[in-house]
Amino acid sequence: MVDTGMSFREAVQNKSFPTRWKEITVSPGSSVSTFRDVKFPASAGGYAYCDSGGVEATARNRFIYWRVNHDILELVEESLDFDLHGNALRFRFQDSPVLSGVAAFELRGEVVILVSTLSSVHRLIFPHPNRLQKQVSIFADASGAVLRDPANSHAINSNTSAPYHIHTASSILTNEGEALFAMATNTGSILLVKLPPHGIQGIVSQRELKQSSMMQRLWTGLMPAAIRGGQASSDMTLSLCIHTVGADICISAVCRDHKLRMWSCKNEDCLLAEDLLEYMPDQLDPQKAVLGAKGHIIRKSVDSTTVYLGVYLSFIDRCQFCVFEPVLFDGRYQLSHLTTIFGPCEDLVDFSVTSSQVWTLWTNRESETVVRYSSLGNESVNLSGWQQVFLQPPESSVVDVPMHREPRETYSDIIFYPGRFTTHTILKALNVYRRSLDPTLHSDIYLQALKGEVTAAIENEIQNAASEYEVAEDVYYQLQLQQWSRFYSCCLQYHEVGTKPLGLLADGVTGMVCLVKKSQLSFLRPCELLEHLYLSPSEYCVLEELAEPQLISEDAHRCQDVLTLLCCMKTLRDELTPDLAFAFDQDLFHLASPDAIAQQIIDAMIPDFGQGKEGSSSFADIELELQVIKDIPKAVSRLLEMLDLAQGHPERLVMEDVGLDAFHQMNCSHLFASSIGVGILSASLRQVMSTRLQVARDLLLLQTLMLRMGEQAGLHLDTANMIRSDLLPLTCTMVRAYYVMQWASETVVSVVQVSTVDSNLRQFDALNISEASGIIRPNKPVSQQDMTLVEMFLQEAGGAQARTLLAKNNFLDEDPCALWNAALGPAVTITGQIIWPISVNFMFAEFLMSKCQYLQLQQYIRLLQHWCEWNTSSRKFLLGQCYLNCNESQKALDNFLQAVHGVGNEDFLFSKLLQTDETQLKKLESLYFMKVIKLFEQFSLPDMVIAMATTAISLADEEDHNIPVLWSKIFKHHLELGHNEEAYAAMISNPDLVRRKDSLRQFLVVLCDRCQLQSLVEFPFIDLQDDVVNIMESRARSVDLTTHNYYDLLYTFHVFRGNFRKAATVMYEYGIRLSQEVTGLKSLQKQAKCYLACLNGLRLVEPMYAWIVKPVPVVKATFAVEAPGMSPKRTADGEERETEGSRKMEVIELEEIEKEYMLIHARLKLLQRDPDQAHMAGPTLSASETAGLLVSAGLLDNAVSLCKAFRMSLVVVFEGLTLRCITLSNQTSQYGDGDYMTDAWDWLTENDMGTVNMGKDVSPADQAWRLLQIYLDRYEEGGSRYHKCVAMKLLGHGFSLPNWFIMSYKVANPAELLRLYIDYDLLEEAALLSLDYIDAVMGKGGEYFGLKTSLIYSSPSVWLPYTSLDQLLGALRDVEVESTYAQLYEELVDKLEQYHRQVEKVTQDMIHAESKRSARAARQGMT
């Protein structure tokens, strides 16, 4: 172990979580039960592996420590590089106290721990770390089988009933594997037990060594002296140790007679008896030498082949340490005295000797723990060789509660601060406070749950203590203060018990020193230079005694000036009250100016200074010391240089990728990386930063005091101006910087949920930040709240970076290496440089952001914002992100806008955020704005996006390719917010036609979805109307008609602009699609409206333009493939073939649209009459089909209108109506009035009956016949087609023709009626009709047959249906047997003869008349 000459300082790891013990109970095998009453003080010790300093060794930075408390032995293995699993064992030796002197050894791939109890000895064998994975402890697989092997344990004197009076023991493992145990008894004998090597059959030997005369031994056999009884002898061994000297194994024992005796375990001879009083400087009389309370103690240290024996001589009035080296000289064993160190008059707890140092653990008169160490020099007597070790100060029993906070908040923060109290301590205090034991609470409870339990318990006590249900606020405050103070006192008591030191562990290879406490393990680290100079008393800071004064300055005078300046600062520190120191920190937290704070503190310390009154003697001493300093500015400047972690070059503290070879990379990848290692680094950094803050504070106060003293302190005007203008501002900067560092090392992390980490990852993705950028990305949530920000930083990115830089500086080139002394200090310094705010490095803030520590990052930036000029814009950016995650979007926007100024000159923004090769500032700013906009979009903050994009456009160059994107962003988010006017303006302003069209499409769709159609139609859409139409047409044709309706919008759009023809086209297409794609009543109704709107639109345009083009799909011509395998698209030469296609254009005019409307209207009428689904489903019906359905439904008027529109015959109407008339007449005759009448009246009322006044007793049948008569009168034009179909329908159903019908038919076509009579064998009616018809022809009753002339020579000719008459005559002749038909036959024959005569007469008259006309014409011609 190399002596650095510096003080040491205790670093307590932040470990509030409990140790997970593996419990093993051991039965020593002795029947003696009186040992349970024997009490030994608790002790502790440890063992560092032989290759703990090996750079590549598995056991590097690895050690074992143990605690002994009565019959319990606790073994713990720890590593500073890896977290070990299953590393804690707790052995309970039933009714047999464990003796001090537990020892550990390494042999042939095993770790052997030798344990002695009052009744047994044990050899515990575990695998060596070299045989295990680095994260696995040697105790991981331990079980009771380790101790059940009889070859590894031995019960002392198991055949007797009396116990040995053994009070101390020591053990060793030989190179052959034999385990030797030496145990001292109260009679002066030493019991030696030897276990054979493990795995080899052997006999356990038990011997007793005792000296009766010089160099003579007494072999007592198997009957030990303890059984024989007797009082403690004068040569009783007080302490002993076993060690090797050459090839022999010896026992060195310190006895009551102040002699050191050395026994040979091989020969069992006493080899040496050295009187230790000879090494007392004043030759203390042996008769007057009274042992101290602790007694003499001996410890050994083995350095390769050299053995050092450290002897502590304790007397009632003095004590000292003597260090010897046993040597073999001329065949005789001698003790080579190396050094003597006098100790203080305090109680020694434990000490440890290494090859270069003596470490001691004391308890002073105030029961405070004190640790000192001394280097082993060449002097035989060292009177002032102790160096101080600054231990962790005890927790204050008084807690100051600020007026603005509740006691619960203050005490809770103190009690649950990481590392202050263990979970086990708080649980014990809680059980005592409750005065009951809660079995549900265990040591592995989460810290938050435990905090809740404590708060609930104290609130319950407050309620019980309150005398009334409602108490005043000040009373409740006092109750809170009282109960929390009581619980805090319980915690302090158990904490003091748990932190009681038991022993030391010093590793001579690495320099590591551990302080083993009852429930805690702390480490003693070497102080850095400035820390040593500031904490050590002035007598320890003499220039001649400094190990390396050139570290201060190569100039001895300047070095002395710095020491004197530090002496003044210490004096001033002693005058500074705790209240003033606390106020200084609080004012710094609230961003007060350090020089103003210093001025107030100096005023408070010396209020009467300068008023002629005597000040404090301390200030007078300071004044005198300052006058001694030769060059105050240079001394202050040098001290500031020592404070500056950047060494005046903050630009060099950039975290670049360090290229390391595989050797260094592998060896440094886990250095100090375990939870303990990180905790020690964090605690050390916190101590260093706190000390340096105090140095900077006291230097600031001293400079303020010097300026106030002026010439009294030897300060000239030039010196005062230099301090005021240069040194004082720099000191203020150092104060602020170190306050930030202290804050970061003390602030507790916040627990982060998985959802928060996922959100943070999405933000990184939105920023397009890849891992290749080097930025720290979030990886896992923070689940533990018992760590500080710096500790979490060291566990991850900060620790990895520090180890890389540590390897780069070649701290590990030596092998073995004093890792503790050589690497810990530089690791702390490098970590401080990484976090140092006055540098270009921005890693710590990045890390806080990646771990979602938003509130802590806000505080960190707040503490830097007013004075730190480095990474200003980067901090603004991260602060904006913090506000963004805390739902303070406006603050986030402000910070993001301020951060844009550093995109070109700050590494974080340029290299890690933007990740671009662009160098133009304007384009960099534009890229930055794009990143931030994506971040705002991730949080769904459209108003912030708009503001950011607007600013970006105002700052960007006109040719910037991001401007269209920014306009699109503005448009999109205005539209999202419902700002239609602003969205339209942004869309129109977009210079990119493609993006403008895309925006237009989105604009139309969104407004349609929001049903803001009027607003949409009223926008002017300058130069975009065709695009609007195309987009809406495309949308209309591509979306489902049942969910979206763009056709109405298109119609309104065209109507609003007076384009009625396009409006008609839109509605016609809409109607067609509805008929093809949508079924149901609503679809039919909508189709009718579409066609009506179309008709309305076309009627508003000029008649010559009242047409539309019906959409017809394109028919593409197919390719004629010339040969198999030839491409249908290209020729043999590879040229594209010409495609021929034809587009059919079908022009639709008003009349055709009206026809389609009538079909739809007819279907609607049918549905009104009969809501049958069949009428709604299926394609559009043809006109004939629709007419048939209308007639079937009784909608005759509609059927007539449809037939006329489509120029179809009305036969189907008349047939249907005739059939209904027949049906109604039959029903009336059969059933009279019935339910059928209701239906009959329903369909009758649907048709136009004219203005005929119907009587009261008119039946539906009568009304139906009336309707038929009206239809025949109305629609029979120039023929008898409808009369014929009606007659055929009536006659076909055996129904006689009504008189009105016969009369109408005779007028329309009597000949046809005659033929129908004949066809249906109505001979009588035919005969009668023929008789009347012949009379009408001959001039009698011609008006009834529609004849305008009769059979006279002067009128046009008339005719008779001779064929029909001949058929009638023939039919009558066939049925002449019947008198009626015979009579009719004769009458008809007579009538025909009469007709023939009349015809002959008329013919003669006509011939005569024509002759006359011809003669007259001839005469006229002759004349």
PDB file of C-alpha atoms in Angstrom, residues 1237 1241 1244 1249-1264 1266:
ATOM      1  CA  MET A1237    -114.807  -2.460 -49.703  1.00  0.00           C
ATOM      2  CA  TRP A1241    -112.189   2.539 -51.747  1.00  0.00           C
ATOM      3  CA  LEU A1244    -110.318   4.108 -55.977  1.00  0.00           C
ATOM      4  CA  MET A1249    -112.692  10.244 -60.610  1.00  0.00           C
ATOM      5  CA  GLY A1250    -113.499  13.609 -62.072  1.00  0.00           C
ATOM      6  CA  THR A1251    -116.199  15.891 -60.663  1.00  0.00           C
ATOM      7  CA  VAL A1252    -119.094  13.449 -60.793  1.00  0.00           C
ATOM      8  CA  ASN A1253    -121.347  13.756 -57.780  1.00  0.00           C
ATOM      9  CA  MET A1254    -121.727  10.320 -56.332  1.00  0.00           C
ATOM     10  CA  GLY A1255    -124.806   9.354 -54.440  1.00  0.00           C
ATOM     11  CA  LYS A1256    -124.874   8.014 -50.978  1.00  0.00           C
ATOM     12  CA  ASP A1257    -125.560   4.462 -52.026  1.00  0.00           C
ATOM     13  CA  VAL A1258    -122.862   4.167 -54.642  1.00  0.00           C
ATOM     14  CA  SER A1259    -120.884   0.990 -54.216  1.00  0.00           C
ATOM     15  CA  PRO A1260    -117.206   0.507 -54.981  1.00  0.00           C
ATOM     16  CA  ALA A1261    -118.205  -1.626 -57.944  1.00  0.00           C
ATOM     17  CA  ASP A1262    -120.318   1.170 -59.341  1.00  0.00           C
ATOM     18  CA  GLN A1263    -117.476   3.586 -58.792  1.00  0.00           C
ATOM     19  CA  ALA A1264    -115.037   1.232 -60.486  1.00  0.00           C
ATOM     20  CA  ARG A1266    -117.595   4.662 -63.493  1.00  0.00           C
TER      21      ARG A1266
END
